Short mmCIF file of C-alpha atoms in Angstrom, two decimals:
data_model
loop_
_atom_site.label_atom_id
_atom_site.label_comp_id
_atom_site.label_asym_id
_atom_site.label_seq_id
_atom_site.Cartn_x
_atom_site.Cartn_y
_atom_site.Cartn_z
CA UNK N 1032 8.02 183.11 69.27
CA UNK N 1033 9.72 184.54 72.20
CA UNK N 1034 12.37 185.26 69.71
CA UNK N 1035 9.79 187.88 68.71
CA UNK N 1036 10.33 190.00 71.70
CA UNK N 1037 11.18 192.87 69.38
CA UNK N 1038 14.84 194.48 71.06
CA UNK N 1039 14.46 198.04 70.34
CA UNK N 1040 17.84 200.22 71.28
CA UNK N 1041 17.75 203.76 72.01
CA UNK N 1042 14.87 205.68 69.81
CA UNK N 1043 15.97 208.79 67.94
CA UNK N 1044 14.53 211.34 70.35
CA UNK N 1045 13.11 214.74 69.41
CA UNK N 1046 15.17 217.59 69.05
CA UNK N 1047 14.68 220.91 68.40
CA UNK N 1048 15.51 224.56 69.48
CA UNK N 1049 17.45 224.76 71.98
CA UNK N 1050 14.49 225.41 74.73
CA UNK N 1051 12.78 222.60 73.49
CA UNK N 1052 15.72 220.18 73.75
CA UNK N 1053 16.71 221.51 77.70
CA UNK N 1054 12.44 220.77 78.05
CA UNK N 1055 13.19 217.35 76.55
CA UNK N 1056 15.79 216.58 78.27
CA UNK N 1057 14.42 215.34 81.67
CA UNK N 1058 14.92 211.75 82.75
CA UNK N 1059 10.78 211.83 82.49
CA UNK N 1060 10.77 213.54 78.91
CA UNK N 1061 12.87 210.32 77.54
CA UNK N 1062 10.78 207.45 78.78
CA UNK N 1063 7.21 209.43 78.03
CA UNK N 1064 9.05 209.36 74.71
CA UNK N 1065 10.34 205.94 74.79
CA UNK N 1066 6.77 204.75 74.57
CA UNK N 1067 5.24 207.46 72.86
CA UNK N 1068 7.15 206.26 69.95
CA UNK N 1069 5.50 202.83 70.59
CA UNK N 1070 2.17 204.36 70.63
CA UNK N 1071 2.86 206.44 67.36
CA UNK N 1072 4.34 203.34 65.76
CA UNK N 1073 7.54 205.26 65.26
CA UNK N 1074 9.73 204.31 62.50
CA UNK N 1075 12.42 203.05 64.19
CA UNK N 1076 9.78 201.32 66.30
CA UNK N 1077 8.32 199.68 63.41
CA UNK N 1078 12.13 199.26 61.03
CA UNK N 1079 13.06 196.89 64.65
CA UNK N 1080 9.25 194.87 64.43
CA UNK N 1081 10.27 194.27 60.57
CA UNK N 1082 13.72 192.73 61.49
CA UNK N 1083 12.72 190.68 63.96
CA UNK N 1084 9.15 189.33 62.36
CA UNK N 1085 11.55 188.57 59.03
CA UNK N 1086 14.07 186.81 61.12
CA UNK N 1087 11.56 184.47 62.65
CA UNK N 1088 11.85 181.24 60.85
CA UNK N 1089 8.22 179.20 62.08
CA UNK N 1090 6.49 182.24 60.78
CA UNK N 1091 5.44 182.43 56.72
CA UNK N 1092 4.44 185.56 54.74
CA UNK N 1093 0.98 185.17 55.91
CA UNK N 1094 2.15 184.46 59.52
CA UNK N 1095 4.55 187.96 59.10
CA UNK N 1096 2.10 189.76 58.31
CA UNK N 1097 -0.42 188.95 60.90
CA UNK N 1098 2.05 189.05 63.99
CA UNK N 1099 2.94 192.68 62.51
CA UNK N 1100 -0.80 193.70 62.61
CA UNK N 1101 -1.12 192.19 66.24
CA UNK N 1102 2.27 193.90 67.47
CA UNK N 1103 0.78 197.09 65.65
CA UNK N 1104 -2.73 197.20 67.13
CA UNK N 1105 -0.49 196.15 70.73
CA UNK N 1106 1.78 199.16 70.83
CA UNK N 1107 -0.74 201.65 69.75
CA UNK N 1108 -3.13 200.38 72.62
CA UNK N 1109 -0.07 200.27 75.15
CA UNK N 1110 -1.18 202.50 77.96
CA UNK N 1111 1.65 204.30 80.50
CA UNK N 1112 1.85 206.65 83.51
CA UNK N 1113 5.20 207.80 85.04
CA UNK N 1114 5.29 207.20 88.84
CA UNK N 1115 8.38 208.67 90.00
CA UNK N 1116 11.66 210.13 88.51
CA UNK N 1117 15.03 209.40 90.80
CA UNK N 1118 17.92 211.45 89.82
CA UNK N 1119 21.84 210.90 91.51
CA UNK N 1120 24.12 212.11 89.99
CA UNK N 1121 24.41 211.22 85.47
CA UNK N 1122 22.17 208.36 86.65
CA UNK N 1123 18.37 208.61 87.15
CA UNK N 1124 15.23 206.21 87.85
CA UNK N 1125 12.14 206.32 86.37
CA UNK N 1126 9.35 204.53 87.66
CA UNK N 1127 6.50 203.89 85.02
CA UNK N 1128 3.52 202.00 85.25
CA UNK N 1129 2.40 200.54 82.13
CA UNK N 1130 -0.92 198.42 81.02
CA UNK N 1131 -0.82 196.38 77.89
CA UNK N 1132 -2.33 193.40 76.26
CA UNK N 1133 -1.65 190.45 78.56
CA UNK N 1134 -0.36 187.91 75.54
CA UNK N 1135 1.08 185.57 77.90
CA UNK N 1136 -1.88 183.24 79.16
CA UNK N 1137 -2.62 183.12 75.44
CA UNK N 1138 0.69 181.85 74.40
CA UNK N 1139 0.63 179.01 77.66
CA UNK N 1140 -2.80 178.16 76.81
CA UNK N 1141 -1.34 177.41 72.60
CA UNK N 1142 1.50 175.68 73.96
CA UNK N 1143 -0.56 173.49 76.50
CA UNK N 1144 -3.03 172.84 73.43
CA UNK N 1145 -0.40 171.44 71.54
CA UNK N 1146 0.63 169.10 73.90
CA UNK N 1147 -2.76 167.81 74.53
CA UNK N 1148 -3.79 167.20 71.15
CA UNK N 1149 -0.95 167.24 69.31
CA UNK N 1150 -3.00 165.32 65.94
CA UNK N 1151 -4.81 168.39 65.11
CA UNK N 1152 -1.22 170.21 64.10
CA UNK N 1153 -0.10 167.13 61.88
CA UNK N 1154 0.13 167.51 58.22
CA UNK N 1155 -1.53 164.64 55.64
CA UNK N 1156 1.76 162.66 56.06
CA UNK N 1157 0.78 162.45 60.05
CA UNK N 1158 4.12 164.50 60.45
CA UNK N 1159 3.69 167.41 62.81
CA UNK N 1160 3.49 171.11 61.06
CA UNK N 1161 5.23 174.00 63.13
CA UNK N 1162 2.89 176.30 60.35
CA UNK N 1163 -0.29 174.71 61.25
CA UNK N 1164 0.23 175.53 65.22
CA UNK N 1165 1.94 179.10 64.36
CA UNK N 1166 -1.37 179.53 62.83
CA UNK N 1167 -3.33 178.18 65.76
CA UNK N 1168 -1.19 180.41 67.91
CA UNK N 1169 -1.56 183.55 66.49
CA UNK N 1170 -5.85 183.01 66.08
CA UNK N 1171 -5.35 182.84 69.80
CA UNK N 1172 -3.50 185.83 70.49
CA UNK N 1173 -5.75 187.82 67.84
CA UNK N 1174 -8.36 187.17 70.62
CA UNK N 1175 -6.88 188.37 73.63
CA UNK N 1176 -9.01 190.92 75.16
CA UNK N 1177 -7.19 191.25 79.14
CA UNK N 1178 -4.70 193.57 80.05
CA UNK N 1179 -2.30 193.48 82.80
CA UNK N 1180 0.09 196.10 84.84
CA UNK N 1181 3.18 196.25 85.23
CA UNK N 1182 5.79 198.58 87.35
CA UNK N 1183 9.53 199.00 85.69
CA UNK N 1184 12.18 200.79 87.02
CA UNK N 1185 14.12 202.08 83.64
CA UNK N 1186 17.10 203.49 83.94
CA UNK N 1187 18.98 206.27 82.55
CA UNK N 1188 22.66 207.88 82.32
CA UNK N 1189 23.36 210.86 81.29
CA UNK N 1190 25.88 211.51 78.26
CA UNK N 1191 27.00 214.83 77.10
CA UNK N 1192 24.52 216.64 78.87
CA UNK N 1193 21.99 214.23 77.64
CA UNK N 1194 20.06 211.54 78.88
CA UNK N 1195 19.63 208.44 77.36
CA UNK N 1196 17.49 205.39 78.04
CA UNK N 1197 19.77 202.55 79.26
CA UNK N 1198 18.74 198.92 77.33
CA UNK N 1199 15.87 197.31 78.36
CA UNK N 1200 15.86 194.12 80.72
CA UNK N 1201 14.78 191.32 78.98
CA UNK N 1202 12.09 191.21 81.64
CA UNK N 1203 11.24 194.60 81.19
CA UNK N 1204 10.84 194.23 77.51
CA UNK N 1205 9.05 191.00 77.93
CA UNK N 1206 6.37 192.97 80.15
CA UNK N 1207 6.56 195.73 77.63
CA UNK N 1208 5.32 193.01 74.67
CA UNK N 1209 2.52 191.13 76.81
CA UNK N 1210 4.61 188.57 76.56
CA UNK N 1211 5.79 187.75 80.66
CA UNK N 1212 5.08 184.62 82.36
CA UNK N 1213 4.43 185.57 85.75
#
């Protein structure tokens, strides 16, 4: 499942009249859009959660479907608020705090489950099934209630007169999922 940690590149950002686009174009402007797009379960947002859920080979249609619900119902609940904005040069900083559905204590819990009683995930042929557990797994993160914060530090350059988002840590987008083990 950590495979799942959907890797989105740089969103297509709004554009528009010229005023608009200098508006937009603030170190600020780009990560309040960054997850804004989350939260509006953009289309690129949502063409990247399709890729990756199809990719993932534990996971059946019924599995798909349900992780895509939960990573839905995730991003639209994802909650931000931009601390600070650090600009040097074509680089900037952007410090945003960000709340989301804390995943990870689930996903320990499922995995410490398994180990424990590792007969309940065996099909009639006493052979373990990866489905049955997937299945487990995912009840379990359906139920997650507790959130968690989280500071990142994303970073930008600026291109053409334009800033753009530099890629996501794999930290960073691990927080950004619910899915870091701290």
């Amino acid at each position: 499942m950590k495979k799942l940690i959907v890797i989105l590149s740089a969103l297509t950002l709004f554009t528009g009249c010229g005023c608009n686009k200098k508006l937009m174009n603030t170190p600020t402007k780009k990560v309040e859009m960054f997850f804004q797009n989350y939260q509006t379960l953009d289309d690129e947002v949502i063409s990247q959660l399709d890729k990756i859920v199809a990719e993932e080979e534990n996971f059946n249609t019924e599995h798909r479907a349900s992780y895509k619900e939960l990573m839905k119902k995730h991003y639209k609940e994802l909650k931000y608020d931009v601390k600070d904005e650090k600009i040097d040069g074509d680089t900037a900083t952007v410090t945003v705090e960000i709340e989301v559905t804390d995943y990870s204590k689930a996903m320990n819990d499922a995995d410490r489950y398994l180990e424990e009683h590792p007969d309940e995930f065996k099909n009639t042929n006493g052979e373990y099934d990866k489905s049955l557990f997937v299945t487990y797994r995912l009840k379990q993160l359906k139920e997650v209630k507790d959130t968690v914060k989280y500071t990142l530090d994303l970073t930008l350059s600026k291109v053409d007169d334009e800033w753009k988002l530099d890629s996501i840590s794999d930290v960073d987008e691990r927080k950004i999922h619910g899915m870091y083990v701290y």
